[in-house]
């Protein structure tokens, strides 16, 4: 696994995959992380995605570019997506990054949105998790 992915975690439970970005990435790391994540979702498909950036310390242009790429990729796979923590983005970046997907405040709201108690065990575990 690439070093840049130490700052990105993917947790899967049933139908829902939670992707958390914990720290800012450099431009070269963004390309590498995006390609690895893309292969990961092709090799192990998801049905619903929660993209959580609440723990992201710095919202650099690189981080925003990675978010744009990931959201576009998930959209190309026609996957339902919820963004958490995206309210920190500027209005222009929020519109561009979210591409019309819902933006929520926390994991509980995302769990309710996806509506599956059984598939949301990952969310309850992740609420207490912290970056490594």
mmCIF file of C-alpha atoms in Angstrom:
data_model
loop_
_atom_site.group_PDB
_atom_site.id
_atom_site.type_symbol
_atom_site.label_atom_id
_atom_site.label_comp_id
_atom_site.label_asym_id
_atom_site.label_seq_id
_atom_site.Cartn_x
_atom_site.Cartn_y
_atom_site.Cartn_z
ATOM 1 C CA UNK A 1 0.000 0.000 0.000
ATOM 2 C CA UNK A 2 1.314 3.456 -0.862
ATOM 3 C CA UNK A 3 2.314 5.855 1.899
ATOM 4 C CA UNK A 4 -0.284 8.425 0.836
ATOM 5 C CA UNK A 5 -3.031 5.922 1.588
ATOM 6 C CA UNK A 6 -2.040 5.951 5.258
ATOM 7 C CA UNK A 7 -4.047 9.171 5.340
ATOM 8 C CA UNK A 8 -7.044 7.693 3.540
ATOM 9 C CA UNK A 9 -9.101 4.820 4.919
ATOM 10 C CA UNK A 10 -11.741 2.667 3.292
ATOM 11 C CA UNK A 11 -14.065 0.638 5.477
ATOM 12 C CA UNK A 12 -16.726 -1.653 4.057
ATOM 13 C CA UNK A 13 -19.789 -3.153 5.649
ATOM 14 C CA UNK A 14 -22.555 -4.702 3.612
ATOM 15 C CA UNK A 15 -23.740 -2.214 1.028
ATOM 16 C CA UNK A 16 -21.945 0.869 2.390
ATOM 17 C CA UNK A 17 -18.309 1.893 1.949
ATOM 18 C CA UNK A 18 -16.938 4.716 4.078
ATOM 19 C CA UNK A 19 -13.967 6.564 2.594
ATOM 20 C CA UNK A 20 -12.265 8.967 5.034
ATOM 21 C CA UNK A 21 -9.553 11.433 4.089
ATOM 22 C CA UNK A 22 -7.565 12.356 7.193
ATOM 23 C CA UNK A 23 -4.770 14.586 5.992
ATOM 24 C CA UNK A 24 -3.727 16.754 3.083
ATOM 25 C CA UNK A 25 -1.873 15.114 0.201
ATOM 26 C CA UNK A 26 0.843 16.501 -2.045
ATOM 27 C CA UNK A 27 0.142 16.701 -5.767
ATOM 28 C CA UNK A 28 2.228 13.630 -6.637
ATOM 29 C CA UNK A 29 0.494 11.686 -3.837
ATOM 30 C CA UNK A 30 -2.922 12.688 -5.154
ATOM 31 C CA UNK A 31 -2.351 11.019 -8.514
ATOM 32 C CA UNK A 32 -0.999 7.905 -6.829
ATOM 33 C CA UNK A 33 -3.787 7.764 -4.229
ATOM 34 C CA UNK A 34 -6.483 8.318 -6.852
ATOM 35 C CA UNK A 35 -5.206 5.493 -9.061
ATOM 36 C CA UNK A 36 -4.949 3.078 -6.117
ATOM 37 C CA UNK A 37 -8.426 4.001 -4.846
ATOM 38 C CA UNK A 38 -9.879 3.697 -8.329
ATOM 39 C CA UNK A 39 -8.414 0.191 -8.723
ATOM 40 C CA UNK A 40 -9.667 -0.674 -5.240
ATOM 41 C CA UNK A 41 -13.250 0.222 -6.136
ATOM 42 C CA UNK A 42 -13.022 -1.608 -9.466
ATOM 43 C CA UNK A 43 -11.595 -4.735 -7.788
ATOM 44 C CA UNK A 44 -13.969 -4.583 -4.823
ATOM 45 C CA UNK A 45 -17.109 -2.707 -5.908
ATOM 46 C CA UNK A 46 -19.282 -0.765 -3.504
ATOM 47 C CA UNK A 47 -23.016 -0.069 -3.634
ATOM 48 C CA UNK A 48 -23.154 3.161 -1.618
ATOM 49 C CA UNK A 49 -20.342 5.577 -0.772
ATOM 50 C CA UNK A 50 -19.884 7.941 2.141
ATOM 51 C CA UNK A 51 -16.989 10.310 1.509
ATOM 52 C CA UNK A 52 -15.966 11.829 4.854
ATOM 53 C CA UNK A 53 -13.602 14.802 4.899
ATOM 54 C CA UNK A 54 -14.412 16.055 8.408
ATOM 55 C CA UNK A 55 -10.963 15.016 9.682
ATOM 56 C CA UNK A 56 -9.123 16.622 6.774
ATOM 57 C CA UNK A 57 -6.907 19.247 8.426
ATOM 58 C CA UNK A 58 -6.116 21.373 5.368
ATOM 59 C CA UNK A 59 -8.384 21.924 2.395
ATOM 60 C CA UNK A 60 -5.703 22.612 -0.197
ATOM 61 C CA UNK A 61 -6.286 22.779 -3.934
ATOM 62 C CA UNK A 62 -4.743 19.297 -4.100
ATOM 63 C CA UNK A 63 -7.288 17.898 -1.658
ATOM 64 C CA UNK A 64 -10.117 19.565 -3.540
ATOM 65 C CA UNK A 65 -8.800 18.120 -6.822
ATOM 66 C CA UNK A 66 -8.726 14.615 -5.301
ATOM 67 C CA UNK A 67 -12.316 15.064 -4.102
ATOM 68 C CA UNK A 68 -13.395 16.195 -7.588
ATOM 69 C CA UNK A 69 -11.749 13.161 -9.165
ATOM 70 C CA UNK A 70 -13.235 10.715 -6.644
ATOM 71 C CA UNK A 71 -16.750 12.135 -6.930
ATOM 72 C CA UNK A 72 -16.501 12.054 -10.732
ATOM 73 C CA UNK A 73 -15.289 8.453 -10.607
ATOM 74 C CA UNK A 74 -18.138 7.374 -8.298
ATOM 75 C CA UNK A 75 -20.587 9.230 -10.519
ATOM 76 C CA UNK A 76 -19.244 7.372 -13.580
ATOM 77 C CA UNK A 77 -20.007 4.105 -11.743
ATOM 78 C CA UNK A 78 -23.513 5.412 -10.946
ATOM 79 C CA UNK A 79 -22.955 4.938 -7.191
ATOM 80 C CA UNK A 80 -25.058 6.755 -4.585
ATOM 81 C CA UNK A 81 -22.775 9.106 -2.668
ATOM 82 C CA UNK A 82 -23.018 11.280 0.432
ATOM 83 C CA UNK A 83 -20.378 13.843 1.391
ATOM 84 C CA UNK A 84 -19.671 14.570 5.062
ATOM 85 C CA UNK A 85 -17.748 17.651 6.146
ATOM 86 C CA UNK A 86 -17.960 19.333 2.742
ATOM 87 C CA UNK A 87 -19.566 22.455 4.221
ATOM 88 C CA UNK A 88 -15.988 23.625 4.880
ATOM 89 C CA UNK A 89 -15.466 24.055 1.138
ATOM 90 C CA UNK A 90 -16.056 27.418 -0.502
ATOM 91 C CA UNK A 91 -19.463 27.637 -2.234
ATOM 92 C CA UNK A 92 -17.856 27.358 -5.691
ATOM 93 C CA UNK A 93 -15.760 24.324 -4.702
ATOM 94 C CA UNK A 94 -18.733 22.722 -2.940
ATOM 95 C CA UNK A 95 -20.867 22.966 -6.079
ATOM 96 C CA UNK A 96 -18.067 21.629 -8.277
ATOM 97 C CA UNK A 97 -17.026 18.821 -5.912
ATOM 98 C CA UNK A 98 -20.479 17.640 -4.809
ATOM 99 C CA UNK A 99 -21.897 17.525 -8.357
ATOM 100 C CA UNK A 100 -25.393 17.454 -6.872
ATOM 101 C CA UNK A 101 -24.765 14.683 -4.344
ATOM 102 C CA UNK A 102 -26.122 15.276 -0.821
ATOM 103 C CA UNK A 103 -23.896 16.958 1.766
ATOM 104 C CA UNK A 104 -24.481 15.955 5.389
ATOM 105 C CA UNK A 105 -23.096 16.972 8.764
ATOM 106 C CA UNK A 106 -22.314 13.576 10.279
ATOM 107 C CA UNK A 107 -22.240 9.809 9.820
ATOM 108 C CA UNK A 108 -25.578 9.322 11.570
ATOM 109 C CA UNK A 109 -27.331 11.510 8.984
ATOM 110 C CA UNK A 110 -25.665 9.531 6.194
ATOM 111 C CA UNK A 111 -26.774 6.266 7.792
ATOM 112 C CA UNK A 112 -30.352 7.506 7.976
ATOM 113 C CA UNK A 113 -30.128 8.747 4.386
ATOM 114 C CA UNK A 114 -29.072 5.326 3.131
ATOM 115 C CA UNK A 115 -31.734 3.846 5.400
ATOM 116 C CA UNK A 116 -30.183 0.490 6.234
ATOM 117 C CA UNK A 117 -29.506 -0.211 9.904
ATOM 118 C CA UNK A 118 -27.829 -3.547 9.184
ATOM 119 C CA UNK A 119 -25.519 -2.182 6.514
ATOM 120 C CA UNK A 120 -24.503 0.791 8.649
ATOM 121 C CA UNK A 121 -22.526 -1.015 11.364
ATOM 122 C CA UNK A 122 -19.414 0.481 9.823
ATOM 123 C CA UNK A 123 -20.724 3.968 10.504
ATOM 124 C CA UNK A 124 -21.186 3.349 14.196
ATOM 125 C CA UNK A 125 -17.621 1.990 14.439
ATOM 126 C CA UNK A 126 -16.190 4.847 12.402
ATOM 127 C CA UNK A 127 -17.769 7.560 14.563
ATOM 128 C CA UNK A 128 -15.242 6.718 17.261
ATOM 129 C CA UNK A 129 -12.267 6.226 14.949
ATOM 130 C CA UNK A 130 -9.414 8.690 14.662
ATOM 131 C CA UNK A 131 -6.660 9.043 12.084
ATOM 132 C CA UNK A 132 -3.539 6.975 12.648
#
